[in-house]
mmCIF file of C-alpha atoms and ligand atoms in Angstrom:
data_model
loop_
_atom_site.group_PDB
_atom_site.id
_atom_site.type_symbol
_atom_site.label_atom_id
_atom_site.label_comp_id
_atom_site.label_asym_id
_atom_site.label_seq_id
_atom_site.Cartn_x
_atom_site.Cartn_y
_atom_site.Cartn_z
ATOM 1 C CA MET A 57 -231.451 15.926 -6.108
ATOM 2 C CA SER A 58 -230.094 16.147 -2.637
ATOM 3 C CA ALA A 59 -226.764 15.951 -0.879
ATOM 4 C CA LEU A 60 -225.426 12.483 -0.154
ATOM 5 C CA LYS A 61 -224.472 11.042 3.213
ATOM 6 C CA ILE A 62 -220.724 10.976 3.870
ATOM 7 C CA VAL A 63 -219.420 7.660 5.160
ATOM 8 C CA LYS A 64 -216.883 7.804 7.978
ATOM 9 C CA MET A 65 -213.569 6.121 8.714
ATOM 10 C CA GLY A 66 -214.301 2.552 9.748
ATOM 11 C CA ASN A 67 -216.684 1.957 6.842
ATOM 12 C CA PRO A 68 -215.075 -0.786 4.702
ATOM 13 C CA VAL A 69 -215.863 1.048 1.438
ATOM 14 C CA LEU A 70 -213.144 3.578 2.361
ATOM 15 C CA ARG A 71 -210.583 0.754 2.344
ATOM 16 C CA LYS A 72 -211.467 -0.726 -1.046
ATOM 17 C CA THR A 73 -209.716 -0.077 -4.351
ATOM 18 C CA ALA A 74 -212.344 1.766 -6.393
ATOM 19 C CA LYS A 75 -213.351 0.499 -9.845
ATOM 20 C CA PRO A 76 -212.734 2.459 -13.050
ATOM 21 C CA VAL A 77 -215.608 4.474 -14.493
ATOM 22 C CA VAL A 78 -216.781 3.065 -17.854
ATOM 23 C CA PHE A 79 -218.040 5.109 -20.794
ATOM 24 C CA PRO A 80 -220.526 6.140 -21.951
ATOM 25 C CA LEU A 81 -221.745 6.998 -18.479
ATOM 26 C CA ASP A 82 -225.044 5.436 -17.458
ATOM 27 C CA SER A 83 -227.683 7.675 -15.923
ATOM 28 C CA LYS A 84 -226.982 6.294 -12.444
ATOM 29 C CA THR A 85 -223.335 7.384 -12.634
ATOM 30 C CA GLU A 86 -224.287 10.786 -14.092
ATOM 31 C CA ASP A 87 -226.682 11.256 -11.199
ATOM 32 C CA LEU A 88 -224.003 10.208 -8.699
ATOM 33 C CA ILE A 89 -221.549 12.785 -10.109
ATOM 34 C CA SER A 90 -224.110 15.619 -9.929
ATOM 35 C CA ARG A 91 -225.007 14.680 -6.394
ATOM 36 C CA MET A 92 -221.326 14.489 -5.412
ATOM 37 C CA ALA A 93 -220.819 18.060 -6.697
ATOM 38 C CA GLU A 94 -223.871 19.144 -4.723
ATOM 39 C CA THR A 95 -222.608 17.338 -1.621
ATOM 40 C CA LEU A 96 -219.197 19.016 -1.901
ATOM 41 C CA MET A 97 -220.870 22.443 -1.948
ATOM 42 C CA HIS A 98 -223.248 21.463 0.865
ATOM 43 C CA GLU A 99 -220.346 20.326 3.063
ATOM 44 C CA GLU A 100 -218.253 23.364 2.041
ATOM 45 C CA GLY A 101 -215.449 20.975 1.206
ATOM 46 C CA ALA A 102 -212.549 21.272 -1.214
ATOM 47 C CA GLY A 103 -212.733 17.759 -2.605
ATOM 48 C CA LEU A 104 -214.790 14.592 -2.484
ATOM 49 C CA ALA A 105 -214.133 11.065 -3.762
ATOM 50 C CA ALA A 106 -216.932 8.619 -4.611
ATOM 51 C CA PRO A 107 -215.984 6.071 -1.902
ATOM 52 C CA GLN A 108 -216.772 8.811 0.630
ATOM 53 C CA VAL A 109 -220.421 8.626 -0.430
ATOM 54 C CA GLY A 110 -220.337 4.832 -0.453
ATOM 55 C CA ASP A 111 -219.694 4.247 -4.180
ATOM 56 C CA SER A 112 -216.498 2.398 -4.990
ATOM 57 C CA LEU A 113 -215.860 4.187 -8.310
ATOM 58 C CA ARG A 114 -212.875 6.256 -9.491
ATOM 59 C CA ILE A 115 -214.622 9.649 -9.351
ATOM 60 C CA VAL A 116 -213.213 12.805 -7.743
ATOM 61 C CA VAL A 117 -214.879 16.208 -7.529
ATOM 62 C CA ALA A 118 -212.354 18.857 -6.504
ATOM 63 C CA LEU A 119 -212.147 22.623 -6.339
ATOM 64 C CA LEU A 120 -209.087 23.560 -8.366
ATOM 65 C CA GLY A 121 -208.378 27.260 -8.607
ATOM 66 C CA GLY A 122 -211.794 27.868 -7.033
ATOM 67 C CA ALA A 123 -213.760 26.011 -9.716
ATOM 68 C CA PRO A 124 -215.263 22.533 -9.354
ATOM 69 C CA HIS A 125 -213.548 19.937 -11.528
ATOM 70 C CA ILE A 126 -214.903 16.450 -12.180
ATOM 71 C CA LEU A 127 -212.060 13.989 -12.633
ATOM 72 C CA LEU A 128 -212.974 10.476 -13.753
ATOM 73 C CA ASN A 129 -210.300 7.766 -13.539
ATOM 74 C CA PRO A 130 -207.657 10.305 -12.430
ATOM 75 C CA VAL A 131 -203.983 9.372 -12.528
ATOM 76 C CA LEU A 132 -201.304 11.469 -10.821
ATOM 77 C CA THR A 133 -197.635 11.816 -11.688
ATOM 78 C CA MET A 134 -195.330 13.363 -9.122
ATOM 79 C CA GLU A 135 -193.179 16.145 -10.597
ATOM 80 C CA GLY A 136 -189.860 16.223 -8.772
ATOM 81 C CA GLU A 137 -189.177 14.992 -5.282
ATOM 82 C CA ASP A 138 -189.975 18.107 -3.238
ATOM 83 C CA MET A 139 -192.288 17.372 -0.347
ATOM 84 C CA GLU A 140 -194.289 19.819 1.731
ATOM 85 C CA TRP A 141 -195.758 19.217 5.181
ATOM 86 C CA GLY A 142 -199.243 20.596 5.717
ATOM 87 C CA LEU A 143 -202.376 20.194 7.790
ATOM 88 C CA GLU A 144 -205.182 18.088 6.334
ATOM 89 C CA GLY A 145 -208.691 17.184 7.302
ATOM 90 C CA CYS A 146 -211.178 14.783 5.782
ATOM 91 C CA LEU A 147 -214.984 14.776 5.674
ATOM 92 C CA SER A 148 -214.795 11.073 6.519
ATOM 93 C CA ILE A 149 -212.701 11.799 9.651
ATOM 94 C CA PRO A 150 -214.611 14.697 11.242
ATOM 95 C CA GLY A 151 -213.089 16.686 14.088
ATOM 96 C CA LEU A 152 -209.460 15.784 13.416
ATOM 97 C CA ARG A 153 -206.558 17.337 11.523
ATOM 98 C CA GLY A 154 -203.156 15.887 10.825
ATOM 99 C CA VAL A 155 -199.829 17.014 9.422
ATOM 100 C CA VAL A 156 -199.130 15.064 6.235
ATOM 101 C CA PRO A 157 -196.171 15.240 3.836
ATOM 102 C CA ARG A 158 -197.223 15.478 0.179
ATOM 103 C CA PHE A 159 -195.448 16.067 -3.113
ATOM 104 C CA GLN A 160 -195.364 19.772 -3.898
ATOM 105 C CA ARG A 161 -195.916 19.471 -7.632
ATOM 106 C CA ILE A 162 -197.882 16.954 -9.661
ATOM 107 C CA SER A 163 -199.396 16.535 -13.074
ATOM 108 C CA TRP A 164 -202.677 14.737 -13.583
ATOM 109 C CA THR A 165 -204.677 13.097 -16.329
ATOM 110 C CA ALA A 166 -208.310 12.034 -16.152
ATOM 111 C CA GLN A 167 -211.442 11.734 -18.283
ATOM 112 C CA ASN A 168 -214.327 14.162 -18.379
ATOM 113 C CA MET A 169 -217.994 13.139 -18.408
ATOM 114 C CA ALA A 170 -217.836 12.572 -22.173
ATOM 115 C CA GLY A 171 -214.898 10.221 -21.681
ATOM 116 C CA GLU A 172 -212.465 12.683 -23.273
ATOM 117 C CA PRO A 173 -208.956 12.968 -21.849
ATOM 118 C CA VAL A 174 -208.267 16.007 -19.688
ATOM 119 C CA SER A 175 -205.035 16.920 -17.932
ATOM 120 C CA GLY A 176 -203.362 19.574 -15.867
ATOM 121 C CA THR A 177 -200.698 20.399 -13.343
ATOM 122 C CA ALA A 178 -201.090 21.389 -9.714
ATOM 123 C CA GLU A 179 -198.895 22.607 -6.917
ATOM 124 C CA GLY A 180 -199.183 23.474 -3.253
ATOM 125 C CA PHE A 181 -202.697 23.146 -1.887
ATOM 126 C CA SER A 182 -204.231 21.836 -5.143
ATOM 127 C CA ALA A 183 -201.499 19.191 -5.422
ATOM 128 C CA ARG A 184 -202.137 18.164 -1.796
ATOM 129 C CA LEU A 185 -205.883 18.011 -2.405
ATOM 130 C CA LEU A 186 -205.533 15.775 -5.470
ATOM 131 C CA GLN A 187 -203.114 13.420 -3.690
ATOM 132 C CA HIS A 188 -205.591 13.180 -0.788
ATOM 133 C CA GLU A 189 -208.568 12.505 -3.091
ATOM 134 C CA VAL A 190 -206.839 9.979 -5.356
ATOM 135 C CA ASP A 191 -205.649 8.165 -2.214
ATOM 136 C CA HIS A 192 -209.351 7.704 -1.372
ATOM 137 C CA LEU A 193 -209.725 5.757 -4.646
ATOM 138 C CA ASP A 194 -207.021 3.384 -3.464
ATOM 139 C CA GLY A 195 -208.422 2.855 0.019
ATOM 140 C CA ILE A 196 -205.871 5.159 1.667
ATOM 141 C CA LEU A 197 -206.791 7.735 4.344
ATOM 142 C CA TYR A 198 -204.527 10.637 5.333
ATOM 143 C CA PRO A 199 -203.446 9.165 8.711
ATOM 144 C CA ASP A 200 -201.902 6.292 6.693
ATOM 145 C CA ARG A 201 -199.576 8.922 5.150
ATOM 146 C CA MET A 202 -198.513 10.388 8.503
ATOM 147 C CA PRO A 203 -195.014 9.333 9.578
ATOM 148 C CA ASP A 204 -195.777 10.677 13.076
ATOM 149 C CA LEU A 205 -199.260 10.162 14.549
ATOM 150 C CA ARG A 206 -198.380 12.624 17.312
ATOM 151 C CA LEU A 207 -199.035 15.242 14.623
ATOM 152 C CA LEU A 208 -202.747 14.384 14.712
ATOM 153 C CA THR A 209 -204.955 16.852 16.582
ATOM 154 C CA HIS A 210 -208.563 17.468 17.441
ATOM 155 C CA VAL A 211 -209.845 20.724 15.919
ATOM 156 C CA ASP A 212 -210.777 21.997 19.382
ATOM 157 C CA GLU A 213 -207.067 21.920 20.317
ATOM 158 C CA ILE A 214 -205.723 23.385 17.083
ATOM 159 C CA GLU A 215 -204.621 26.633 18.735
ATOM 160 C CA ASN A 216 -202.614 24.659 21.281
ATOM 161 C CA PHE A 217 -201.328 22.375 18.555
ATOM 162 C CA LEU A 218 -200.039 25.264 16.442
ATOM 163 C CA PRO A 219 -198.966 27.745 19.163
ATOM 164 C CA GLY A 220 -198.419 31.279 17.975
ATOM 165 C CA GLU A 221 -199.800 30.595 14.529
ATOM 166 C CA ASP A 222 -203.087 31.558 13.056
ATOM 167 C CA PRO A 223 -204.344 28.133 11.994
ATOM 168 C CA GLY A 224 -206.255 29.750 9.139
ATOM 169 C CA SER A 225 -202.995 30.871 7.579
ATOM 170 C CA HIS A 226 -201.264 27.521 7.883
ATOM 171 C CA GLU A 227 -199.928 26.314 4.564
ATOM 172 C CA GLY A 228 -202.112 23.626 3.101
ATOM 173 C CA GLU A 229 -204.747 23.668 5.776
ATOM 174 C CA GLN A 230 -208.244 23.042 4.661
ATOM 175 C CA GLU A 231 -211.302 22.597 6.769
ATOM 176 C CA HIS A 232 -212.606 19.671 4.730
ATOM 177 C CA GLU A 233 -211.202 17.536 1.995
HETATM 178 NI NI1 NI B 342 -210.791 12.872 2.546
#
């Protein structure tokens, strides 16, 4: 087992609608999921979607409450209309961060590796993370969600971009998603 290569913005696989995972899982898909979890740790990311490693399947590995969760065929439901603006990055768009509005609270359903239904709720950073990752399954990248592309910055300019703020304390910021 080894970490997988992350594909970058511009690769057509990131713009495709990913296909549902079918059960029971074949060994190739099981292997892909294990390697995605390994890749997420290797990249010190918070979330990874299968299209980001070149596989157009509805698989997300995400750190929720600090623990890795494997969500197969995830579906999100927005809870309420409250939006929150926060800084996002993406392993497929290295070196950049952007301010993106996301729903503050969501609920989610998915299947685990046995094909059993799993569900939960998320708010704040976890809700942002899941919206970002599930967007990957639909060919959407975070700049597509930015109403104002002037709120896109290079990481090297983040201190100028967020004057007077410690970027590390910025709500919703995450080095990699
Ligand atoms: Ni991403």
